[in-house]
């Protein structure tokens, strides 16, 4: 997973659970090494991603962004 949220950059391998809601709409969830639990809705038709997270410290974090392709490492 590669992500940039403001000045924070995340680059780690995580095990995900994924469900196809309909063509080009995917629901994913995972737990990061930090303990953050993320639920993400990816709308590839509109190029938008919605993130909902329960951070390790108990806070809620919600964000929306643009889907961008990343070249394989």
mmCIF file of N, CA and C in Angstrom:
data_model
loop_
_atom_site.group_PDB
_atom_site.id
_atom_site.type_symbol
_atom_site.label_atom_id
_atom_site.label_comp_id
_atom_site.label_asym_id
_atom_site.label_seq_id
_atom_site.Cartn_x
_atom_site.Cartn_y
_atom_site.Cartn_z
ATOM 1 N N UNK A 1 0.843 -1.163 0.000
ATOM 2 C CA UNK A 1 0.000 0.000 0.000
ATOM 3 C C UNK A 1 0.892 1.231 0.000
ATOM 4 N N UNK A 2 0.580 2.176 -0.843
ATOM 5 C CA UNK A 2 1.248 3.473 -0.897
ATOM 6 C C UNK A 2 0.168 4.526 -0.704
ATOM 7 N N UNK A 3 0.393 5.427 0.238
ATOM 8 C CA UNK A 3 -0.581 6.487 0.463
ATOM 9 C C UNK A 3 0.119 7.740 0.941
ATOM 10 N N UNK A 4 -0.443 8.881 0.576
ATOM 11 C CA UNK A 4 0.014 10.171 1.079
ATOM 12 C C UNK A 4 -1.191 10.895 1.638
ATOM 13 N N UNK A 5 -1.099 11.274 2.915
ATOM 14 C CA UNK A 5 -2.176 12.015 3.567
ATOM 15 C C UNK A 5 -1.518 13.242 4.172
ATOM 16 N N UNK A 6 -1.637 14.352 3.474
ATOM 17 C CA UNK A 6 -0.912 15.551 3.898
ATOM 18 C C UNK A 6 0.577 15.279 3.822
ATOM 19 N N UNK A 7 1.283 15.534 4.904
ATOM 20 C CA UNK A 7 2.724 15.294 4.955
ATOM 21 C C UNK A 7 3.060 13.852 5.317
ATOM 22 N N UNK A 8 2.058 13.069 5.716
ATOM 23 C CA UNK A 8 2.279 11.683 6.128
ATOM 24 C C UNK A 8 2.295 10.765 4.910
ATOM 25 N N UNK A 9 3.330 9.954 4.803
ATOM 26 C CA UNK A 9 3.437 8.975 3.720
ATOM 27 C C UNK A 9 3.447 7.585 4.328
ATOM 28 N N UNK A 10 2.675 6.678 3.744
ATOM 29 C CA UNK A 10 2.581 5.302 4.228
ATOM 30 C C UNK A 10 3.001 4.386 3.100
ATOM 31 N N UNK A 11 3.918 3.491 3.393
ATOM 32 C CA UNK A 11 4.413 2.527 2.408
ATOM 33 C C UNK A 11 4.688 1.224 3.140
ATOM 34 N N UNK A 12 3.724 0.307 3.121
ATOM 35 C CA UNK A 12 3.881 -0.974 3.803
ATOM 36 C C UNK A 12 3.033 -2.034 3.129
ATOM 37 N N UNK A 13 3.326 -3.274 3.424
ATOM 38 C CA UNK A 13 2.556 -4.400 2.907
ATOM 39 C C UNK A 13 1.542 -4.786 3.980
ATOM 40 N N UNK A 14 0.264 -4.867 3.580
ATOM 41 C CA UNK A 14 -0.797 -5.228 4.517
ATOM 42 C C UNK A 14 -1.686 -6.308 3.898
ATOM 43 N N UNK A 15 -2.315 -7.118 4.751
ATOM 44 C CA UNK A 15 -3.300 -8.099 4.303
ATOM 45 C C UNK A 15 -4.640 -7.372 4.245
ATOM 46 N N UNK A 16 -5.316 -7.458 3.095
ATOM 47 C CA UNK A 16 -6.589 -6.751 2.934
ATOM 48 C C UNK A 16 -7.748 -7.727 2.762
ATOM 49 N N UNK A 17 -8.926 -7.258 3.132
ATOM 50 C CA UNK A 17 -10.186 -7.915 2.790
ATOM 51 C C UNK A 17 -10.822 -7.015 1.750
ATOM 52 N N UNK A 18 -11.308 -7.614 0.659
ATOM 53 C CA UNK A 18 -11.830 -6.818 -0.450
ATOM 54 C C UNK A 18 -13.141 -7.403 -0.948
ATOM 55 N N UNK A 19 -14.102 -6.517 -1.241
ATOM 56 C CA UNK A 19 -15.396 -6.905 -1.782
ATOM 57 C C UNK A 19 -15.720 -6.009 -2.973
ATOM 58 N N UNK A 20 -16.082 -6.609 -4.085
ATOM 59 C CA UNK A 20 -16.525 -5.840 -5.246
ATOM 60 C C UNK A 20 -18.009 -5.522 -5.042
ATOM 61 N N UNK A 21 -18.322 -4.244 -4.963
ATOM 62 C CA UNK A 21 -19.701 -3.811 -4.755
ATOM 63 C C UNK A 21 -20.449 -3.829 -6.088
ATOM 64 N N UNK A 22 -19.792 -3.315 -7.115
ATOM 65 C CA UNK A 22 -20.286 -3.342 -8.494
ATOM 66 C C UNK A 22 -19.065 -3.063 -9.367
ATOM 67 N N UNK A 23 -19.182 -3.174 -10.684
ATOM 68 C CA UNK A 23 -18.013 -2.879 -11.515
ATOM 69 C C UNK A 23 -17.419 -1.498 -11.179
ATOM 70 N N UNK A 24 -16.126 -1.452 -10.981
ATOM 71 C CA UNK A 24 -15.373 -0.223 -10.694
ATOM 72 C C UNK A 24 -15.640 0.388 -9.325
ATOM 73 N N UNK A 25 -16.300 -0.351 -8.417
ATOM 74 C CA UNK A 25 -16.526 0.114 -7.046
ATOM 75 C C UNK A 25 -16.124 -1.008 -6.092
ATOM 76 N N UNK A 26 -15.079 -0.740 -5.288
ATOM 77 C CA UNK A 26 -14.493 -1.772 -4.437
ATOM 78 C C UNK A 26 -14.439 -1.282 -2.999
ATOM 79 N N UNK A 27 -14.809 -2.160 -2.060
ATOM 80 C CA UNK A 27 -14.724 -1.880 -0.632
ATOM 81 C C UNK A 27 -13.589 -2.706 -0.058
ATOM 82 N N UNK A 28 -12.659 -2.046 0.645
ATOM 83 C CA UNK A 28 -11.494 -2.731 1.200
ATOM 84 C C UNK A 28 -11.345 -2.361 2.669
ATOM 85 N N UNK A 29 -10.714 -3.280 3.440
ATOM 86 C CA UNK A 29 -10.369 -2.957 4.828
ATOM 87 C C UNK A 29 -9.062 -3.648 5.185
ATOM 88 N N UNK A 30 -8.323 -3.032 6.121
ATOM 89 C CA UNK A 30 -7.058 -3.607 6.573
ATOM 90 C C UNK A 30 -6.637 -2.938 7.872
ATOM 91 N N UNK A 31 -5.668 -3.554 8.539
ATOM 92 C CA UNK A 31 -5.059 -2.988 9.728
ATOM 93 C C UNK A 31 -3.597 -2.709 9.420
ATOM 94 N N UNK A 32 -3.159 -1.484 9.693
ATOM 95 C CA UNK A 32 -1.774 -1.090 9.446
ATOM 96 C C UNK A 32 -0.884 -1.519 10.613
ATOM 97 N N UNK A 33 0.417 -1.517 10.398
ATOM 98 C CA UNK A 33 1.370 -1.891 11.442
ATOM 99 C C UNK A 33 1.223 -1.011 12.679
ATOM 100 N N UNK A 34 0.780 0.218 12.492
ATOM 101 C CA UNK A 34 0.595 1.166 13.593
ATOM 102 C C UNK A 34 -0.608 0.821 14.462
ATOM 103 N N UNK A 35 -1.492 -0.068 13.969
ATOM 104 C CA UNK A 35 -2.719 -0.399 14.675
ATOM 105 C C UNK A 35 -3.934 0.328 14.130
ATOM 106 N N UNK A 36 -3.739 1.217 13.176
ATOM 107 C CA UNK A 36 -4.869 1.905 12.543
ATOM 108 C C UNK A 36 -5.687 0.896 11.739
ATOM 109 N N UNK A 37 -7.029 0.935 11.897
ATOM 110 C CA UNK A 37 -7.924 0.078 11.116
ATOM 111 C C UNK A 37 -8.598 0.956 10.065
ATOM 112 N N UNK A 38 -8.449 0.578 8.789
ATOM 113 C CA UNK A 38 -8.916 1.394 7.674
ATOM 114 C C UNK A 38 -10.023 0.680 6.907
ATOM 115 N N UNK A 39 -11.058 1.428 6.543
ATOM 116 C CA UNK A 39 -12.079 0.982 5.594
ATOM 117 C C UNK A 39 -12.025 1.982 4.447
ATOM 118 N N UNK A 40 -11.930 1.460 3.231
ATOM 119 C CA UNK A 40 -11.752 2.328 2.070
ATOM 120 C C UNK A 40 -12.721 1.927 0.969
ATOM 121 N N UNK A 41 -13.381 2.912 0.390
ATOM 122 C CA UNK A 41 -14.257 2.708 -0.755
ATOM 123 C C UNK A 41 -13.578 3.342 -1.959
ATOM 124 N N UNK A 42 -13.228 2.516 -2.941
ATOM 125 C CA UNK A 42 -12.557 2.996 -4.153
ATOM 126 C C UNK A 42 -13.545 3.018 -5.303
ATOM 127 N N UNK A 43 -13.790 4.207 -5.836
ATOM 128 C CA UNK A 43 -14.673 4.377 -6.986
ATOM 129 C C UNK A 43 -13.790 4.672 -8.199
ATOM 130 N N UNK A 44 -13.447 3.609 -8.929
ATOM 131 C CA UNK A 44 -12.538 3.758 -10.062
ATOM 132 C C UNK A 44 -13.213 4.431 -11.257
ATOM 133 N N UNK A 45 -14.529 4.388 -11.319
ATOM 134 C CA UNK A 45 -15.249 5.069 -12.402
ATOM 135 C C UNK A 45 -15.098 6.579 -12.279
ATOM 136 N N UNK A 46 -15.155 7.084 -11.034
ATOM 137 C CA UNK A 46 -15.045 8.526 -10.789
ATOM 138 C C UNK A 46 -13.636 8.932 -10.358
ATOM 139 N N UNK A 47 -12.754 7.943 -10.095
ATOM 140 C CA UNK A 47 -11.386 8.246 -9.692
ATOM 141 C C UNK A 47 -11.277 8.817 -8.282
ATOM 142 N N UNK A 48 -12.210 8.416 -7.409
ATOM 143 C CA UNK A 48 -12.259 8.951 -6.041
ATOM 144 C C UNK A 48 -12.132 7.804 -5.038
ATOM 145 N N UNK A 49 -11.437 8.086 -3.949
ATOM 146 C CA UNK A 49 -11.328 7.124 -2.857
ATOM 147 C C UNK A 49 -11.821 7.795 -1.571
ATOM 148 N N UNK A 50 -12.607 7.050 -0.794
ATOM 149 C CA UNK A 50 -13.118 7.517 0.496
ATOM 150 C C UNK A 50 -12.478 6.647 1.569
ATOM 151 N N UNK A 51 -11.828 7.276 2.563
ATOM 152 C CA UNK A 51 -11.164 6.564 3.647
ATOM 153 C C UNK A 51 -11.858 6.859 4.969
ATOM 154 N N UNK A 52 -12.075 5.806 5.726
ATOM 155 C CA UNK A 52 -12.626 5.919 7.071
ATOM 156 C C UNK A 52 -11.720 5.083 7.968
ATOM 157 N N UNK A 53 -11.169 5.705 9.011
ATOM 158 C CA UNK A 53 -10.197 5.003 9.835
ATOM 159 C C UNK A 53 -10.507 5.167 11.314
ATOM 160 N N UNK A 54 -10.252 4.090 12.054
ATOM 161 C CA UNK A 54 -10.205 4.142 13.516
ATOM 162 C C UNK A 54 -8.725 4.078 13.825
ATOM 163 N N UNK A 55 -8.157 5.208 14.250
ATOM 164 C CA UNK A 55 -6.734 5.267 14.515
ATOM 165 C C UNK A 55 -6.387 4.491 15.783
ATOM 166 N N UNK A 56 -5.136 4.106 15.903
ATOM 167 C CA UNK A 56 -4.681 3.291 17.031
ATOM 168 C C UNK A 56 -4.981 3.959 18.372
ATOM 169 N N UNK A 57 -5.016 5.294 18.390
ATOM 170 C CA UNK A 57 -5.293 6.015 19.642
ATOM 171 C C UNK A 57 -6.784 6.222 19.892
ATOM 172 N N UNK A 58 -7.651 5.637 19.014
ATOM 173 C CA UNK A 58 -9.098 5.707 19.195
ATOM 174 C C UNK A 58 -9.788 6.812 18.410
ATOM 175 N N UNK A 59 -9.038 7.731 17.841
ATOM 176 C CA UNK A 59 -9.638 8.812 17.061
ATOM 177 C C UNK A 59 -10.216 8.283 15.751
ATOM 178 N N UNK A 60 -11.207 8.999 15.229
ATOM 179 C CA UNK A 60 -11.751 8.710 13.907
ATOM 180 C C UNK A 60 -11.108 9.657 12.907
ATOM 181 N N UNK A 61 -10.842 9.150 11.712
ATOM 182 C CA UNK A 61 -10.259 9.963 10.655
ATOM 183 C C UNK A 61 -10.988 9.631 9.366
ATOM 184 N N UNK A 62 -11.509 10.639 8.700
ATOM 185 C CA UNK A 62 -12.194 10.456 7.420
ATOM 186 C C UNK A 62 -11.553 11.383 6.400
ATOM 187 N N UNK A 63 -11.345 10.868 5.188
ATOM 188 C CA UNK A 63 -10.726 11.672 4.122
ATOM 189 C C UNK A 63 -11.201 11.181 2.779
ATOM 190 N N UNK A 64 -11.140 12.051 1.797
ATOM 191 C CA UNK A 64 -11.460 11.725 0.414
ATOM 192 C C UNK A 64 -10.303 12.164 -0.437
ATOM 193 N N UNK A 65 -9.991 11.388 -1.481
ATOM 194 C CA UNK A 65 -8.882 11.756 -2.339
ATOM 195 C C UNK A 65 -9.057 11.231 -3.753
ATOM 196 N N UNK A 66 -8.031 11.432 -4.545
ATOM 197 C CA UNK A 66 -8.014 11.022 -5.941
ATOM 198 C C UNK A 66 -7.222 9.732 -6.072
ATOM 199 N N UNK A 67 -7.725 8.796 -6.853
ATOM 200 C CA UNK A 67 -7.011 7.548 -7.121
ATOM 201 C C UNK A 67 -5.945 7.817 -8.171
ATOM 202 N N UNK A 68 -4.708 7.443 -7.873
ATOM 203 C CA UNK A 68 -3.614 7.608 -8.806
ATOM 204 C C UNK A 68 -2.850 6.291 -8.929
ATOM 205 N N UNK A 69 -2.534 5.896 -10.136
ATOM 206 C CA UNK A 69 -1.765 4.672 -10.350
ATOM 207 C C UNK A 69 -0.327 4.875 -9.858
ATOM 208 N N UNK A 70 0.250 3.807 -9.304
ATOM 209 C CA UNK A 70 1.629 3.835 -8.822
ATOM 210 C C UNK A 70 2.379 2.744 -9.538
ATOM 211 N N UNK A 71 3.546 3.080 -10.058
ATOM 212 C CA UNK A 71 4.377 2.086 -10.755
ATOM 213 C C UNK A 71 4.882 1.059 -9.755
ATOM 214 N N UNK A 72 4.920 -0.234 -10.156
ATOM 215 C CA UNK A 72 5.432 -1.267 -9.249
ATOM 216 C C UNK A 72 6.880 -0.979 -8.855
ATOM 217 N N UNK A 73 7.203 -1.369 -7.639
ATOM 218 C CA UNK A 73 8.574 -1.146 -7.121
ATOM 219 C C UNK A 73 9.555 -2.120 -7.739
#
